[in-house]
Coordinates of N, CA and C and ligand atoms in Angstrom, one line a residue:
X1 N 127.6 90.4 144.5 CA 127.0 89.1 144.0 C 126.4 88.3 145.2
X2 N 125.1 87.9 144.7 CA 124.2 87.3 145.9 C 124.0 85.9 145.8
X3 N 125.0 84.6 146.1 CA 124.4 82.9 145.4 C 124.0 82.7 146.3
X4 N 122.6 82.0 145.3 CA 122.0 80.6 146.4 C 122.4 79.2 146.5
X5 N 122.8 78.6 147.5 CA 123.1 77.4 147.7 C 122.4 76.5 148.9
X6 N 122.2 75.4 148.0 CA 121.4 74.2 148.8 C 121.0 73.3 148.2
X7 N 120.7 72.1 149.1 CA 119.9 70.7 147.8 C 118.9 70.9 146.5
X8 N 119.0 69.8 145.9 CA 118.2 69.8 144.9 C 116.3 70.3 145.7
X9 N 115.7 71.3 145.1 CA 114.5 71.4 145.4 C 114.1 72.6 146.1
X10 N 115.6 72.8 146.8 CA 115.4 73.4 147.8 C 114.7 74.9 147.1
X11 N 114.6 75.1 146.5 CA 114.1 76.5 145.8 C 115.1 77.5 145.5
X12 N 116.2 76.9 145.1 CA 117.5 78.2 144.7 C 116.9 78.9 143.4
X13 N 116.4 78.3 142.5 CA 115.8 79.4 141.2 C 114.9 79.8 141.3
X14 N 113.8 79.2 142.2 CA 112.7 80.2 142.2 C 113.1 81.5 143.2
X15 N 113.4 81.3 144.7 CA 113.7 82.2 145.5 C 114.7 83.2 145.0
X16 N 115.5 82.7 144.1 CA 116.6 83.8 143.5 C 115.9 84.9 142.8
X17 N 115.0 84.3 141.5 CA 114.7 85.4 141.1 C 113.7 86.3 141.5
X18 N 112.9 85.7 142.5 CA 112.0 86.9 143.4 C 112.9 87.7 144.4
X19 N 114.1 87.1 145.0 CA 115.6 88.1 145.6 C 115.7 88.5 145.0
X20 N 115.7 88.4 143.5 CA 116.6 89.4 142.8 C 115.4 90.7 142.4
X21 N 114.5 90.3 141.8 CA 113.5 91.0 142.3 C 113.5 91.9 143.0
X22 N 113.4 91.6 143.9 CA 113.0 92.3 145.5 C 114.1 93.7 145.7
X23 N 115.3 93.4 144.7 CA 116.4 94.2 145.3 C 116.7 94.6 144.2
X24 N 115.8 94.7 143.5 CA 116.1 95.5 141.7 C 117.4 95.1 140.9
X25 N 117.7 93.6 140.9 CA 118.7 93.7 140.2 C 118.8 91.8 139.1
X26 N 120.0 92.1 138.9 CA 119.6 91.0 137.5 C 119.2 89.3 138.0
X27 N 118.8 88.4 137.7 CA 119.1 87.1 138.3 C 119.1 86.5 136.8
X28 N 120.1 85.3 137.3 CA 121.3 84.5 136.3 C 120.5 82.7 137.2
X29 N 121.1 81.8 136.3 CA 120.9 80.7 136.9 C 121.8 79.6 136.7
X30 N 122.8 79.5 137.2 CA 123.8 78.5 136.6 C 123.6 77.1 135.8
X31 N 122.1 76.6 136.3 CA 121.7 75.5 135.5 C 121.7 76.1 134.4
X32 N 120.6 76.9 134.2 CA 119.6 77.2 132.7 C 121.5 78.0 131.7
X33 N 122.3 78.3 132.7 CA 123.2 78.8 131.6 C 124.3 77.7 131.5
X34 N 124.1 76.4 131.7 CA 124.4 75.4 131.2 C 123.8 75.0 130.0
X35 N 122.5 75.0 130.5 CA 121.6 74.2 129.3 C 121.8 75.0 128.3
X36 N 121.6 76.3 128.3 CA 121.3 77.0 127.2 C 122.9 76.8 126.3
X37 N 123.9 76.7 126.7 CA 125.0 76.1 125.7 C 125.3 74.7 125.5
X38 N 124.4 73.7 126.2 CA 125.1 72.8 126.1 C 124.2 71.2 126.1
X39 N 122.6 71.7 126.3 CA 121.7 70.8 125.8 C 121.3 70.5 127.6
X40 N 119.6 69.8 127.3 CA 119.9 69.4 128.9 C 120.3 68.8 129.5
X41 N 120.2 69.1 131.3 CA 121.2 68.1 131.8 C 120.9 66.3 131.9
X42 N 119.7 66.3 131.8 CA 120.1 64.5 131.7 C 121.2 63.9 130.2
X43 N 120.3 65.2 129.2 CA 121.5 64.2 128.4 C 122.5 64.8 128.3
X44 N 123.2 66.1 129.0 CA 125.2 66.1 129.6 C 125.4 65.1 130.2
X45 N 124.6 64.3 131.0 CA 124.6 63.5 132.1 C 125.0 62.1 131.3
X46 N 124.0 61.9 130.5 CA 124.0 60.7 130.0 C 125.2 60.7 128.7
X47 N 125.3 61.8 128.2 CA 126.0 61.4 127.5 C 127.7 61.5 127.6
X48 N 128.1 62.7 128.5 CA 129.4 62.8 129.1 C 129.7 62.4 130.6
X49 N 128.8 62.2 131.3 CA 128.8 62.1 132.4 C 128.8 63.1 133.5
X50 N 128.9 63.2 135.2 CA 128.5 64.0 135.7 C 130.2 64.9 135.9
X51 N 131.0 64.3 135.7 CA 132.4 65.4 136.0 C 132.6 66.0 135.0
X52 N 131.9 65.9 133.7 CA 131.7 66.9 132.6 C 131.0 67.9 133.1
X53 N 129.6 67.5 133.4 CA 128.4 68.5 134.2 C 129.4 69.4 135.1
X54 N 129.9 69.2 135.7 CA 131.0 69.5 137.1 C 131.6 70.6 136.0
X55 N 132.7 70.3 134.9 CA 133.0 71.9 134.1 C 132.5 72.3 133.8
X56 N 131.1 72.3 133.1 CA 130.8 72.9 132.3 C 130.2 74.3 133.6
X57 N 129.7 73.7 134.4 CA 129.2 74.4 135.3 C 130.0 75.7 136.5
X58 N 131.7 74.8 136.4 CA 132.0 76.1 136.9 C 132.3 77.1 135.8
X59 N 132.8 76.5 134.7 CA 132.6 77.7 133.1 C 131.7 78.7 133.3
X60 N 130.4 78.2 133.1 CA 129.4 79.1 133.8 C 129.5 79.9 135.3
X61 N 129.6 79.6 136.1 CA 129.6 80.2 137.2 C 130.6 81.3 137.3
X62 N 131.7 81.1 136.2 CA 132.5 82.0 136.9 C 132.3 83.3 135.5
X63 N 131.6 82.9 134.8 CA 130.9 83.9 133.7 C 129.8 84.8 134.2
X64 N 128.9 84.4 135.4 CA 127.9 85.1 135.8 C 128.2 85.9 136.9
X65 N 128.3 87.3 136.7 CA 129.4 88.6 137.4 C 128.4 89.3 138.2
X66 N 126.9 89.4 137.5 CA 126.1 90.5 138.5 C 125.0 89.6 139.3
X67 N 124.4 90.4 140.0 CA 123.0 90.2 140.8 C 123.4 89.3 141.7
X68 N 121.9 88.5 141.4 CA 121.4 87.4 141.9 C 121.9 85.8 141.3
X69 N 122.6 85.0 141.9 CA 123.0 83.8 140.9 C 122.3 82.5 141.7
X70 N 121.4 82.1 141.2 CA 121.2 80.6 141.6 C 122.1 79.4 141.4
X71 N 122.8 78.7 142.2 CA 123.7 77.5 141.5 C 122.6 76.3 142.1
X72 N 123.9 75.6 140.7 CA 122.8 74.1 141.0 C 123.6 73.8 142.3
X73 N 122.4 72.3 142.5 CA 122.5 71.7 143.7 C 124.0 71.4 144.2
X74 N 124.9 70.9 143.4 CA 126.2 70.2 143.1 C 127.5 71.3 143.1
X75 N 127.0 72.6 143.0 CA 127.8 73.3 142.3 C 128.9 73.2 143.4
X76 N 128.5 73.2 144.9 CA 129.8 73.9 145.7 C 130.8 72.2 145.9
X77 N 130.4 71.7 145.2 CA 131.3 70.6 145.3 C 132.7 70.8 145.1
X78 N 132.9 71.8 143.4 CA 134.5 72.2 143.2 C 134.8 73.3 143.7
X79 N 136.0 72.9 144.1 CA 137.2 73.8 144.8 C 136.8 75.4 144.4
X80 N 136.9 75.0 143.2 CA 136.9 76.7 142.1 C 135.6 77.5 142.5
X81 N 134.4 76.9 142.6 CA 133.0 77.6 143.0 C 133.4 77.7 144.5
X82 N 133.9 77.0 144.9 CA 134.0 77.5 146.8 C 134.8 78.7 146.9
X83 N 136.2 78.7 146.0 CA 136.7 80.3 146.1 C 135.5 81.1 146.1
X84 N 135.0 80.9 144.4 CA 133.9 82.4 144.0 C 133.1 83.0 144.8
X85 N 132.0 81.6 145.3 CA 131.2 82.2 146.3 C 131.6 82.6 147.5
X86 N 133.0 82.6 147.7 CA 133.6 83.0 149.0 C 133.2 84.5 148.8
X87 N 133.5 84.6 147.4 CA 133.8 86.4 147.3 C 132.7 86.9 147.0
X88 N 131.7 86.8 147.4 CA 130.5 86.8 147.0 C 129.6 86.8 148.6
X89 N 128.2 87.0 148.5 CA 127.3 86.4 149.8 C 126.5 85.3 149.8
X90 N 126.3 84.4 150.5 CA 126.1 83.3 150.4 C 124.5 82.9 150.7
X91 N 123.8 82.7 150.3 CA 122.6 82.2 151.1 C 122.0 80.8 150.9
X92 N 122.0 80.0 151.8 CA 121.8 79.2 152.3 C 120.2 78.6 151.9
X93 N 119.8 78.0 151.6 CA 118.4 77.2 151.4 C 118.3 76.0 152.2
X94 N 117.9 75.8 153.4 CA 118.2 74.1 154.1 C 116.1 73.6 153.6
X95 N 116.2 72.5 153.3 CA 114.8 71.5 153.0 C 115.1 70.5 153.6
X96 N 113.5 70.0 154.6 CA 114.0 68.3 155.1 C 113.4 67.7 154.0
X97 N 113.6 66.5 154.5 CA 113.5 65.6 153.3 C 112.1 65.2 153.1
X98 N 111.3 65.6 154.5 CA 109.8 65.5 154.1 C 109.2 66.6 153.3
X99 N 110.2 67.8 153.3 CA 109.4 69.1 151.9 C 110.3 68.8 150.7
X100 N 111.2 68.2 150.6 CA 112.1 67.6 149.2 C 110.9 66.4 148.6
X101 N 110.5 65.7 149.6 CA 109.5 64.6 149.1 C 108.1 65.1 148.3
X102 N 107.9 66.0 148.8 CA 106.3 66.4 148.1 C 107.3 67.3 146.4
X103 N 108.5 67.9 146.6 CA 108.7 68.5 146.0 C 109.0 67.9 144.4
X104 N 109.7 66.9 144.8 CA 110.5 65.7 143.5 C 109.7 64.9 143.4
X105 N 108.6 64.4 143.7 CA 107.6 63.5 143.1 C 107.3 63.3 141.2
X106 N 107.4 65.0 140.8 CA 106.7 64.5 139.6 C 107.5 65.6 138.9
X107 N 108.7 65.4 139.0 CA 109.7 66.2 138.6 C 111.2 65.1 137.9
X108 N 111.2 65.0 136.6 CA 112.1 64.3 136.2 C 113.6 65.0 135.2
X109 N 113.6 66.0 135.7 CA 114.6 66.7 135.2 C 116.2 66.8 135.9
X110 N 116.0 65.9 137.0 CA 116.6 66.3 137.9 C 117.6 64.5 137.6
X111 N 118.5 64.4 137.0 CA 119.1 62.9 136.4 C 119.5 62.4 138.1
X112 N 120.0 62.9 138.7 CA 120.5 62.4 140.0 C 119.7 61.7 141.1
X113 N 118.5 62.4 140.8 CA 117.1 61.8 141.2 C 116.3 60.8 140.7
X114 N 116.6 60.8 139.7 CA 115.9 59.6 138.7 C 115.4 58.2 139.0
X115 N 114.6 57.7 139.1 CA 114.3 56.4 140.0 C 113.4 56.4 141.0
X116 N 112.8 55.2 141.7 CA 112.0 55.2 142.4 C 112.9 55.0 143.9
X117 N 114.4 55.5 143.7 CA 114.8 55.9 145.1 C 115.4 57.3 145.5
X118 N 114.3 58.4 144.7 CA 114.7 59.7 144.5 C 115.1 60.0 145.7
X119 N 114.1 59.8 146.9 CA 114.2 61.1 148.0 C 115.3 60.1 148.9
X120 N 115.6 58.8 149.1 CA 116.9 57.9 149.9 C 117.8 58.7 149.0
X121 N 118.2 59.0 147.7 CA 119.3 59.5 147.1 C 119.5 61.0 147.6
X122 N 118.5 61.8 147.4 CA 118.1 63.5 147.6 C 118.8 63.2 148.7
X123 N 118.1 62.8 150.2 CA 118.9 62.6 151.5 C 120.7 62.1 151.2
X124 N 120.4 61.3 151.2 CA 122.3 61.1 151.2 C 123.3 62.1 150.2
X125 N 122.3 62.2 148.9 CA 123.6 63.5 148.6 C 123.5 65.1 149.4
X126 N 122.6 64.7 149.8 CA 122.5 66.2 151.1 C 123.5 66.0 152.0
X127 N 123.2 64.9 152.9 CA 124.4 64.8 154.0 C 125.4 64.9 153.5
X128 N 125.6 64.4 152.6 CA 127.2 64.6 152.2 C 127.9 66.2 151.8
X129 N 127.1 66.7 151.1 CA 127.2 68.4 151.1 C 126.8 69.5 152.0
X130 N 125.8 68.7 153.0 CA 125.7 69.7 154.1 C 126.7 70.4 155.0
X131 N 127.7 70.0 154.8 CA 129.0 70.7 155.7 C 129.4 71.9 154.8
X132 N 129.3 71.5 153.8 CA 129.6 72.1 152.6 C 128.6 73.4 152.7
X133 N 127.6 73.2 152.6 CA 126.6 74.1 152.3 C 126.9 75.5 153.9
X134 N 127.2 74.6 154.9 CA 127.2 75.3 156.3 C 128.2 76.2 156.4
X135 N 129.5 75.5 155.7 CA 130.6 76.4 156.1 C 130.8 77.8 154.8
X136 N 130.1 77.6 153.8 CA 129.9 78.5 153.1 C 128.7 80.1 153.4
X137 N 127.8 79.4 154.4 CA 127.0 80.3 154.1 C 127.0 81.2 154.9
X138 N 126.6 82.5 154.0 CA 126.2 83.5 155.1 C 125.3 83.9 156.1
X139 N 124.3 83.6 154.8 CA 123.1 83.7 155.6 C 122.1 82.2 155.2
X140 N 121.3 81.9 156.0 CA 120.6 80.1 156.4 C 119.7 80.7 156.5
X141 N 118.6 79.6 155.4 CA 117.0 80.2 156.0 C 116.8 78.7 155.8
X142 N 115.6 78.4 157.0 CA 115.2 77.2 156.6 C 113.6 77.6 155.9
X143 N 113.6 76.3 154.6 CA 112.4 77.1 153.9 C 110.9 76.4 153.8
X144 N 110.7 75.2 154.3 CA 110.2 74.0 155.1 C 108.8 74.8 155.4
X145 N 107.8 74.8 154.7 CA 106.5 75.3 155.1 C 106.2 77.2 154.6
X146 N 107.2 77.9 154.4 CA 106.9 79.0 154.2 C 107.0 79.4 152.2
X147 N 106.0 80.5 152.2 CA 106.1 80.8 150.6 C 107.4 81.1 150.4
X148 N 106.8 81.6 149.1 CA 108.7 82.1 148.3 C 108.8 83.6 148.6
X149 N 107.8 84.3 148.6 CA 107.8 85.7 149.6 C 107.8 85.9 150.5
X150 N 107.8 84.4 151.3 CA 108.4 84.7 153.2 C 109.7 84.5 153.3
X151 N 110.1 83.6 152.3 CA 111.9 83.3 152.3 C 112.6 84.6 152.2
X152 N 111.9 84.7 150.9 CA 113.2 86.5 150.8 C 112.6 87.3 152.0
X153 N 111.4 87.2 152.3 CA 111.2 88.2 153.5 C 112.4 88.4 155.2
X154 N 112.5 86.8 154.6 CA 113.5 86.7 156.0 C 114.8 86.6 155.5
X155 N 115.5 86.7 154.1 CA 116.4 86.8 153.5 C 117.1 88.4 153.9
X156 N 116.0 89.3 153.4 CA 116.3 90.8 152.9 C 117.2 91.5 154.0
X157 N 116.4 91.4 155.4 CA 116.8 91.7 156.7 C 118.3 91.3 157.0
X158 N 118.2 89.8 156.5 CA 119.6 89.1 157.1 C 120.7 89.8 156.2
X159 N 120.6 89.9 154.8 CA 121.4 91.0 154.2 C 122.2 92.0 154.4
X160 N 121.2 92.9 154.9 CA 121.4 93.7 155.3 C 122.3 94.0 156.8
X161 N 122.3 93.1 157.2 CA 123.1 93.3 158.4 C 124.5 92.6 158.2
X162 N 124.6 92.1 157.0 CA 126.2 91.4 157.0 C 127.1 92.7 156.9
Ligands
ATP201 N1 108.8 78.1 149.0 C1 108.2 77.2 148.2 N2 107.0 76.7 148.4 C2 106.5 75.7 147.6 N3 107.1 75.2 146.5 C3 108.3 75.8 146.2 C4 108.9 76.8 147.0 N4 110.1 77.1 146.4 C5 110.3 76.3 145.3 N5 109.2 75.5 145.1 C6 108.9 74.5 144.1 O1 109.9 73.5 144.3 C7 110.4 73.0 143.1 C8 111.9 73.2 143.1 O2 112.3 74.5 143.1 P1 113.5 75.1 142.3 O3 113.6 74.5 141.0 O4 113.5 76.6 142.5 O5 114.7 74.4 143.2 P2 116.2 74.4 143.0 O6 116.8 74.5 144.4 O7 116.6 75.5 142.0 O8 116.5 72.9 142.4 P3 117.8 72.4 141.6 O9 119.0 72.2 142.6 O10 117.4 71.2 141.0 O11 118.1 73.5 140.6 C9 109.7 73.8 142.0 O12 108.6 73.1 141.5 C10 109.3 75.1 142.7 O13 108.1 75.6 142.1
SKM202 O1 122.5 68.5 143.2 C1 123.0 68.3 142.0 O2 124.0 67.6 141.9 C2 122.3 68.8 140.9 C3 121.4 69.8 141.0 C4 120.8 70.5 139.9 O3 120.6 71.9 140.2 C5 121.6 70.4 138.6 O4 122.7 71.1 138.7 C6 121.9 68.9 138.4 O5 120.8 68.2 138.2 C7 122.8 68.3 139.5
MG203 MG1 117.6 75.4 140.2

């Protein structure tokens, strides 16, 4: 099992499923297999709040067994997703906050974001999970200026050498 983890934006679902791609095998997305049971996330958000989001999500995560798994932004918050991806390989997505900026502009799907203090929010819930993000991963790409077929380009190699 291959997760991507990192901020909101950072490109965990798109670069997942061109990884998963790349290496012939399935990709899963822990958001979209939220939504698909459970409505979207602004309104799990709005209407149970976000430590509901928080179960429903590791429910999901620990249901998606093959490939390629994108988690959301939040996910390595619980205890229980930090075991899984232990057992698993980790890949890392780091974005500054100047390529988060162009990225969440005109994107409102994202409830945590919401407002005209998206990217001061985006930043601070980063710092706060970036230790998080560090001590998990295996492998770290920073993805700041390059396509989504340069990412996995410099993904595939690091792979392979764990
Ligand atoms: N390397 C890239 N270059 C340019 N745009 C990108 C790149 N990777 C992703 N994007 C764009 O950035 C936005 C966010 O990407 P994506 O939804 O894959 O991020 P995410 O990490 O899955 O976010 P979330 O945590 O909210 O699920 C999308 O509009 C996507 O098309
Ligand atoms: O970073 C986060 O906390 C989130 C990221 C998204 O992937 C979604 O999981 C949701 O919008 C929460
Ligand atoms: Mg995503």
């Amino acid at each position: 099992m291959i997760y991507l983890i990192g901020p909101m934006a950072s490109g965990k679902s798109t670069v997942g499923r061109s990884l998963a791609t790349a290496l012939s095998t399935s990709f899963a997305d822990s958001d979209a297999a939220v939504v698909a049971h459970h409505g979207t996330i602004p309104e799990i958000f709005a209407a149970h709040g976000e430590q509901h989001f928080r179960d429903l999500e590791v429910q999901a995560l620990s249901r998606l067994r093959t490939g390629v798994v994108a988690t959301g932004g939040g996910a390595v918050l619980r205890e229980e997703n930090q075991q899984l991806l232990s057992r698993g390989t980790v890949v890392y997505l780091e974005l500054s906050p100047q390529g988060a900026a162009e990225r969440i502009k005109a994107d409102s799907n994202r409830p945590l974001l919401a407002g005209d203090e998206a990217l001061t929010v985006w930043a601070s819930v980063y710092e706060k999970r970036r230790p998080i993000y560090e001590m998990l991963a295996d492998v770290h790409v920073k993805v700041d200026g390059k396509s989504v077929l340069q990412i996995v380009e410099e993904i595939l190699p690091q792979l392979n050498q764990l």
